[in-house]
Short mmCIF file of C-alpha atoms and ligand atoms in Angstrom, two decimals:
data_model
loop_
_atom_site.label_atom_id
_atom_site.label_comp_id
_atom_site.label_asym_id
_atom_site.label_seq_id
_atom_site.Cartn_x
_atom_site.Cartn_y
_atom_site.Cartn_z
CA MET J 1 170.39 138.24 90.19
CA GLY J 2 166.81 139.44 89.74
CA LYS J 3 165.06 139.37 86.40
CA THR J 4 164.46 142.40 84.18
CA ALA J 5 161.23 142.91 82.26
CA LEU J 6 160.73 145.41 79.45
CA ILE J 7 157.07 146.47 79.25
CA THR J 8 155.85 148.58 76.33
CA GLY J 9 152.91 150.92 76.91
CA ALA J 10 153.43 151.21 80.66
CA THR J 11 151.96 154.72 80.99
CA SER J 12 148.40 153.43 81.31
CA GLY J 13 146.09 150.47 81.72
CA ILE J 14 147.39 146.92 81.37
CA GLY J 15 151.04 147.90 80.94
CA LYS J 16 151.03 150.11 84.03
CA ALA J 17 149.31 147.45 86.16
CA THR J 18 151.81 144.85 84.91
CA ALA J 19 154.73 147.11 85.81
CA ARG J 20 153.41 147.60 89.34
CA LEU J 21 152.72 143.89 89.86
CA PHE J 22 156.08 142.82 88.42
CA ALA J 23 157.85 145.28 90.73
CA GLU J 24 155.94 143.85 93.69
CA HIS J 25 157.40 140.49 92.64
CA LYS J 26 160.93 141.89 92.48
CA PHE J 27 161.41 142.32 88.74
CA ASP J 28 163.64 145.19 87.67
CA LEU J 29 161.83 147.14 84.99
CA ILE J 30 162.31 148.95 81.72
CA ILE J 31 159.10 150.85 81.08
CA THR J 32 158.21 152.53 77.80
CA GLY J 33 155.59 154.82 76.31
CA ARG J 34 155.28 158.22 74.65
CA ARG J 35 154.13 160.23 77.69
CA GLU J 36 157.34 161.04 79.53
CA ASP J 37 155.69 162.67 82.56
CA ARG J 38 153.72 159.50 83.22
CA LEU J 39 156.77 157.28 82.76
CA ASN J 40 158.74 159.37 85.24
CA ALA J 41 155.90 159.43 87.75
CA LEU J 42 155.49 155.65 87.55
CA ALA J 43 159.24 155.07 87.85
CA SER J 44 159.41 157.24 91.00
CA GLU J 45 156.32 155.61 92.50
CA ILE J 46 157.65 152.08 91.93
CA GLU J 47 161.20 152.83 93.09
CA SER J 48 159.94 154.43 96.29
CA GLN J 49 157.62 151.51 97.00
CA TYR J 50 159.71 148.49 95.96
CA ALA J 51 163.44 147.79 96.07
CA VAL J 52 163.79 147.38 92.29
CA LYS J 53 165.49 149.32 89.51
CA VAL J 54 163.34 151.10 86.95
CA GLN J 55 164.55 152.59 83.69
CA SER J 56 162.22 154.70 81.55
CA LEU J 57 162.50 154.85 77.77
CA CYS J 58 160.29 157.39 76.08
CA PHE J 59 159.64 156.64 72.40
CA ASP J 60 156.96 155.88 69.85
CA VAL J 61 156.91 152.20 68.87
CA ARG J 62 155.88 153.23 65.34
CA GLU J 63 159.28 154.83 64.75
CA TYR J 64 161.84 152.16 63.92
CA GLU J 65 164.78 154.56 64.36
CA ALA J 66 163.58 155.47 67.86
CA VAL J 67 163.03 151.82 68.78
CA THR J 68 166.51 150.92 67.50
CA GLN J 69 168.20 153.77 69.38
CA SER J 70 166.43 152.92 72.63
CA ILE J 71 167.33 149.24 72.49
CA ASP J 72 170.88 150.10 71.39
CA ALA J 73 171.20 152.17 74.57
CA LEU J 74 170.28 149.07 76.58
CA LYS J 75 172.75 146.96 74.62
CA SER J 76 175.54 149.44 75.35
CA GLN J 77 174.83 148.96 79.08
CA ASN J 78 174.89 145.15 78.61
CA GLN J 79 171.39 145.23 80.01
CA PRO J 80 169.82 141.76 80.09
CA ILE J 81 166.16 141.51 79.08
CA ASP J 82 164.57 138.42 80.57
CA VAL J 83 160.98 139.29 79.72
CA LEU J 84 159.49 141.44 76.95
CA VAL J 85 155.81 142.33 77.30
CA ASN J 86 154.63 143.57 73.90
CA ASN J 87 151.66 145.52 75.23
CA ALA J 88 151.62 148.97 73.57
CA GLY J 89 148.60 149.14 71.32
CA LEU J 90 145.31 150.79 70.58
CA ALA J 91 142.05 150.81 68.72
CA SER J 92 141.18 154.00 66.88
CA GLY J 93 137.64 154.48 65.58
CA LEU J 94 134.65 152.17 65.43
CA ASP J 95 133.44 152.78 61.89
CA LYS J 96 132.24 150.39 59.25
CA LEU J 97 134.97 149.79 56.68
CA GLN J 98 133.30 151.96 54.03
CA ASP J 99 133.23 154.91 56.47
CA GLY J 100 136.69 154.30 57.97
CA ASP J 101 139.30 156.99 58.42
CA VAL J 102 142.58 155.85 56.88
CA GLU J 103 144.49 157.74 59.58
CA ASP J 104 142.81 155.52 62.18
CA TRP J 105 143.77 152.44 60.17
CA ASN J 106 147.38 153.58 59.84
CA LYS J 107 147.62 154.25 63.58
CA MET J 108 146.37 150.76 64.45
CA ILE J 109 148.45 148.92 61.86
CA ASP J 110 151.59 150.92 62.64
CA THR J 111 151.26 150.52 66.41
CA ASN J 112 149.74 147.07 66.94
CA VAL J 113 151.54 145.26 64.12
CA LYS J 114 154.60 147.21 63.06
CA GLY J 115 155.40 148.49 66.58
CA LEU J 116 155.29 144.94 67.95
CA LEU J 117 157.49 143.77 65.06
CA TYR J 118 159.99 146.60 65.58
CA MET J 119 160.29 145.87 69.31
CA SER J 120 160.61 142.14 68.75
CA ARG J 121 163.17 142.62 65.96
CA GLN J 122 165.40 144.59 68.33
CA VAL J 123 164.94 142.58 71.54
CA ILE J 124 165.03 139.01 70.16
CA PRO J 125 168.77 139.15 69.26
CA ILE J 126 169.52 140.11 72.88
CA MET J 127 167.53 137.11 74.09
CA ILE J 128 169.19 134.79 71.58
CA GLU J 129 172.60 135.90 72.82
CA GLN J 130 171.52 135.36 76.42
CA GLY J 131 170.20 131.90 75.48
CA HIS J 132 166.94 132.57 77.26
CA GLY J 133 164.01 134.98 77.41
CA HIS J 134 160.25 135.17 77.47
CA ILE J 135 158.07 137.26 75.18
CA VAL J 136 154.47 137.89 76.20
CA ASN J 137 152.35 139.37 73.43
CA ILE J 138 149.16 141.15 74.44
CA GLY J 139 146.66 140.20 71.76
CA SER J 140 142.91 140.40 72.15
CA ILE J 141 139.71 138.43 71.78
CA ALA J 142 139.60 140.61 68.64
CA GLY J 143 142.50 138.47 67.39
CA LYS J 144 140.49 135.29 67.79
CA GLU J 145 137.05 136.46 66.63
CA VAL J 146 135.65 139.50 64.82
CA TYR J 147 132.74 141.83 65.48
CA PRO J 148 130.95 144.50 63.42
CA ASN J 149 132.90 147.78 63.28
CA GLY J 150 136.01 146.06 64.65
CA ASN J 151 137.38 145.41 61.14
CA VAL J 152 140.93 146.85 61.11
CA TYR J 153 141.51 146.52 64.86
CA CYS J 154 140.46 142.85 64.65
CA GLY J 155 142.78 142.45 61.67
CA THR J 156 145.77 143.82 63.57
CA LYS J 157 145.11 141.56 66.54
CA HIS J 158 144.73 138.52 64.23
CA MET J 159 148.19 139.41 63.00
CA VAL J 160 149.45 139.53 66.59
CA ASP J 161 147.98 136.04 67.03
CA ALA J 162 149.83 134.82 63.91
CA LEU J 163 153.09 136.48 64.95
CA ASN J 164 152.79 134.97 68.41
CA LYS J 165 152.62 131.49 66.89
CA SER J 166 155.44 132.22 64.42
CA MET J 167 157.74 133.57 67.11
CA ARG J 168 157.12 130.54 69.31
CA ARG J 169 158.04 128.16 66.50
CA GLU J 170 161.16 130.13 65.55
CA LEU J 171 162.46 130.89 69.02
CA ALA J 172 162.02 127.61 70.90
CA GLU J 173 165.38 126.37 69.57
CA HIS J 174 167.01 129.41 71.19
CA GLY J 175 165.51 128.67 74.61
CA ILE J 176 163.06 131.58 74.32
CA LYS J 177 159.44 131.15 75.41
CA VAL J 178 156.61 132.98 73.64
CA SER J 179 153.15 133.41 75.11
CA ALA J 180 150.03 135.47 74.43
CA VAL J 181 147.28 136.91 76.57
CA ASN J 182 144.07 137.75 74.72
CA PRO J 183 141.67 139.79 76.83
CA GLY J 184 138.06 140.76 76.31
CA ALA J 185 136.78 144.11 77.61
CA VAL J 186 139.15 145.67 80.16
CA GLU J 187 138.32 149.14 81.48
CA THR J 188 141.44 151.23 80.81
CA GLU J 189 141.99 154.24 78.56
CA PHE J 190 141.38 151.88 75.63
CA SER J 191 137.81 153.02 74.87
CA LEU J 192 138.66 156.69 75.41
CA VAL J 193 141.37 156.33 72.76
CA ARG J 194 139.16 154.24 70.47
CA LEU J 195 136.36 156.83 70.70
CA HIS J 196 138.74 159.73 70.08
CA GLY J 197 138.51 161.20 73.59
CA ASN J 198 134.71 161.10 74.00
CA GLU J 199 134.46 160.39 77.76
CA ASP J 200 130.69 159.83 77.85
CA LYS J 201 130.74 157.28 75.05
CA ALA J 202 133.82 155.59 76.52
CA LYS J 203 132.15 155.19 79.94
CA LYS J 204 129.03 153.69 78.35
CA VAL J 205 131.10 150.81 76.92
CA TYR J 206 131.38 149.48 80.48
CA ASP J 207 127.82 150.17 81.64
CA GLY J 208 125.75 147.39 83.16
CA PHE J 209 128.34 144.61 83.48
CA LYS J 210 131.50 143.81 85.40
CA ASN J 211 134.31 144.46 82.94
CA LEU J 212 137.81 143.15 83.49
CA VAL J 213 140.30 145.51 85.17
CA ALA J 214 143.94 145.97 84.22
CA TYR J 215 145.07 143.98 87.28
CA ASP J 216 143.23 140.88 85.97
CA ILE J 217 145.48 140.88 82.92
CA ALA J 218 148.65 141.82 84.83
CA ASP J 219 147.95 138.88 87.15
CA ALA J 220 147.79 136.52 84.15
CA VAL J 221 151.01 137.91 82.69
CA LEU J 222 152.74 137.41 86.04
CA TYR J 223 151.42 133.83 86.18
CA ILE J 224 152.81 133.16 82.70
CA VAL J 225 156.31 134.46 83.46
CA THR J 226 156.59 132.73 86.81
CA ARG J 227 155.94 129.14 85.64
CA PRO J 228 158.85 126.70 85.97
CA GLU J 229 161.40 127.12 83.15
CA HIS J 230 160.24 123.94 81.34
CA VAL J 231 156.59 125.10 81.26
CA ASN J 232 155.20 127.49 78.65
CA ILE J 233 151.69 128.90 78.55
CA ASN J 234 151.15 129.30 74.80
CA ASP J 235 147.92 131.25 74.77
CA LEU J 236 145.32 132.56 77.18
CA ILE J 237 141.90 134.07 76.45
CA ILE J 238 140.50 136.03 79.39
CA MET J 239 136.96 137.39 79.25
CA PRO J 240 134.50 139.07 81.59
CA LYS J 241 131.81 136.62 82.67
CA ALA J 242 129.30 138.87 80.89
CA GLN J 243 131.19 138.77 77.55
CA PRO J 244 130.75 135.26 76.16
CA ALA J 245 132.14 136.24 72.76
CA ALA J 246 133.69 139.22 71.00
CA GLY J 247 131.13 141.96 70.48
CA THR J 248 128.54 140.32 72.79
CA ILE J 249 127.98 141.76 76.24
CA ILE J 250 125.16 140.66 78.57
CA ARG J 251 124.18 143.80 80.50
CA ASN J 252 122.08 144.53 83.59
CA LYS J 253 122.16 141.02 85.06
CA GLY J 254 124.25 141.99 88.07
CA TYR J 255 127.52 140.45 86.78
P1 NDP W 1 145.55 152.06 77.35
O1 NDP W 1 145.12 153.04 76.34
O2 NDP W 1 145.16 152.27 78.75
O3 NDP W 1 147.14 151.86 77.26
C1 NDP W 1 147.79 151.77 76.02
C2 NDP W 1 149.28 151.91 76.22
O4 NDP W 1 149.93 151.75 74.94
C3 NDP W 1 149.67 153.26 76.78
O5 NDP W 1 150.67 153.10 77.75
C4 NDP W 1 150.23 153.99 75.57
O6 NDP W 1 151.27 154.87 75.97
C5 NDP W 1 150.83 152.84 74.76
N1 NDP W 1 150.94 153.20 73.36
C6 NDP W 1 149.94 153.41 72.47
N2 NDP W 1 150.43 153.81 71.29
C7 NDP W 1 151.79 153.85 71.44
C8 NDP W 1 152.85 154.19 70.58
N3 NDP W 1 152.64 154.56 69.30
N4 NDP W 1 154.11 154.13 71.06
C9 NDP W 1 154.34 153.75 72.32
N5 NDP W 1 153.38 153.40 73.19
C10 NDP W 1 152.11 153.46 72.74
O7 NDP W 1 144.98 150.66 76.83
P2 NDP W 1 145.13 149.16 77.40
O8 NDP W 1 145.98 149.10 78.58
O9 NDP W 1 143.78 148.60 77.46
O10 NDP W 1 145.86 148.49 76.15
C11 NDP W 1 147.05 147.74 76.23
C12 NDP W 1 147.02 146.62 75.22
O11 NDP W 1 145.94 145.74 75.54
C13 NDP W 1 146.77 147.07 73.78
O12 NDP W 1 147.60 146.30 72.92
C14 NDP W 1 145.31 146.71 73.54
O13 NDP W 1 145.02 146.47 72.20
C15 NDP W 1 145.21 145.45 74.37
N6 NDP W 1 143.86 145.06 74.74
C16 NDP W 1 143.05 145.91 75.47
C17 NDP W 1 141.79 145.51 75.80
C18 NDP W 1 140.84 146.41 76.52
O14 NDP W 1 139.61 146.14 76.49
N7 NDP W 1 141.29 147.45 77.21
C19 NDP W 1 141.30 144.18 75.46
C20 NDP W 1 142.19 143.40 74.69
C21 NDP W 1 143.45 143.81 74.38
P3 NDP W 1 151.47 156.35 75.42
O15 NDP W 1 150.15 156.89 74.99
O16 NDP W 1 152.08 157.08 76.59
O17 NDP W 1 152.44 156.19 74.30
C1 8X3 W 2 139.65 144.96 72.93
C2 8X3 W 2 138.66 143.99 73.45
O1 8X3 W 2 136.28 143.15 73.29
O2 8X3 W 2 136.73 145.47 72.57
O3 8X3 W 2 140.78 144.34 72.41
O4 8X3 W 2 137.48 143.62 71.23
S1 8X3 W 2 137.23 144.07 72.60
#
């Protein structure tokens, strides 16, 4: 039987690219996000292109009730979950702490930290019962380093880094692998969301250097979940050549 992967935040960017690449490699999919039209469009596109099953679950990872109900629906179908990609996340705002908008902070903490916890809380028992599973947490270079104006976003991704390590220690005895991918700048809708919909400012983030693209990260996630069963990739940091560290981008050098 083929494997099933649940990917959160599959309506855009890294999650969408991962869904497409996994389908190409014969994974059945459970794709999630808040934008139902995009979920449905992606499900139809993938099902018409690849001979895999796709189930869409539309919910907000910040709402524990909604997460619970969605995963309960999978449990009632005895749906195995071989891979969970905890990808849904965002940055909101780029202000210094003293100027920060608490709504931005709440969004980031509730999505990146609590959303990942809620999903993991619901899916891990399924994996424990199966006796196997693989969780891939999408962290960030912002979870390894910090940069000015990154404050709360960096804090949430440091928490993802800590949770990734905790989960690995707790779940190994249940035969569950836990891995993280920590990207630098990837051109997706990330900057548009971070800059509250300002398209000009969002485009400028990627000016003058070759940023990563969503496929680069999807490719790494696929690599991680297709290693032999006895091999686990604990942690990957993937950066553009022109971004040697968080918050540092070398521009206008042709790479
Ligand atoms: P996008 O904005 O393109 O995609 C984000 C995805 O997360 C969307 O599918 C969105 O779906 C989903 N999402 C956001 N909030 C929620 C929510 N409350 N409930 C459910 N789904 C939600 O950004 P990326 O693809 O770049 O981001 C994916 C992950 O990668 C994030 O965790 C981000 O922090 C991380 N990352 C991104 C980097 C980058 O430079 N782009 C670098 C390092 C890490 P919807 O809006 O439909 O709910
Ligand atoms: C986002 C990547 O480089 O903007 O997680 O911090 S970066």
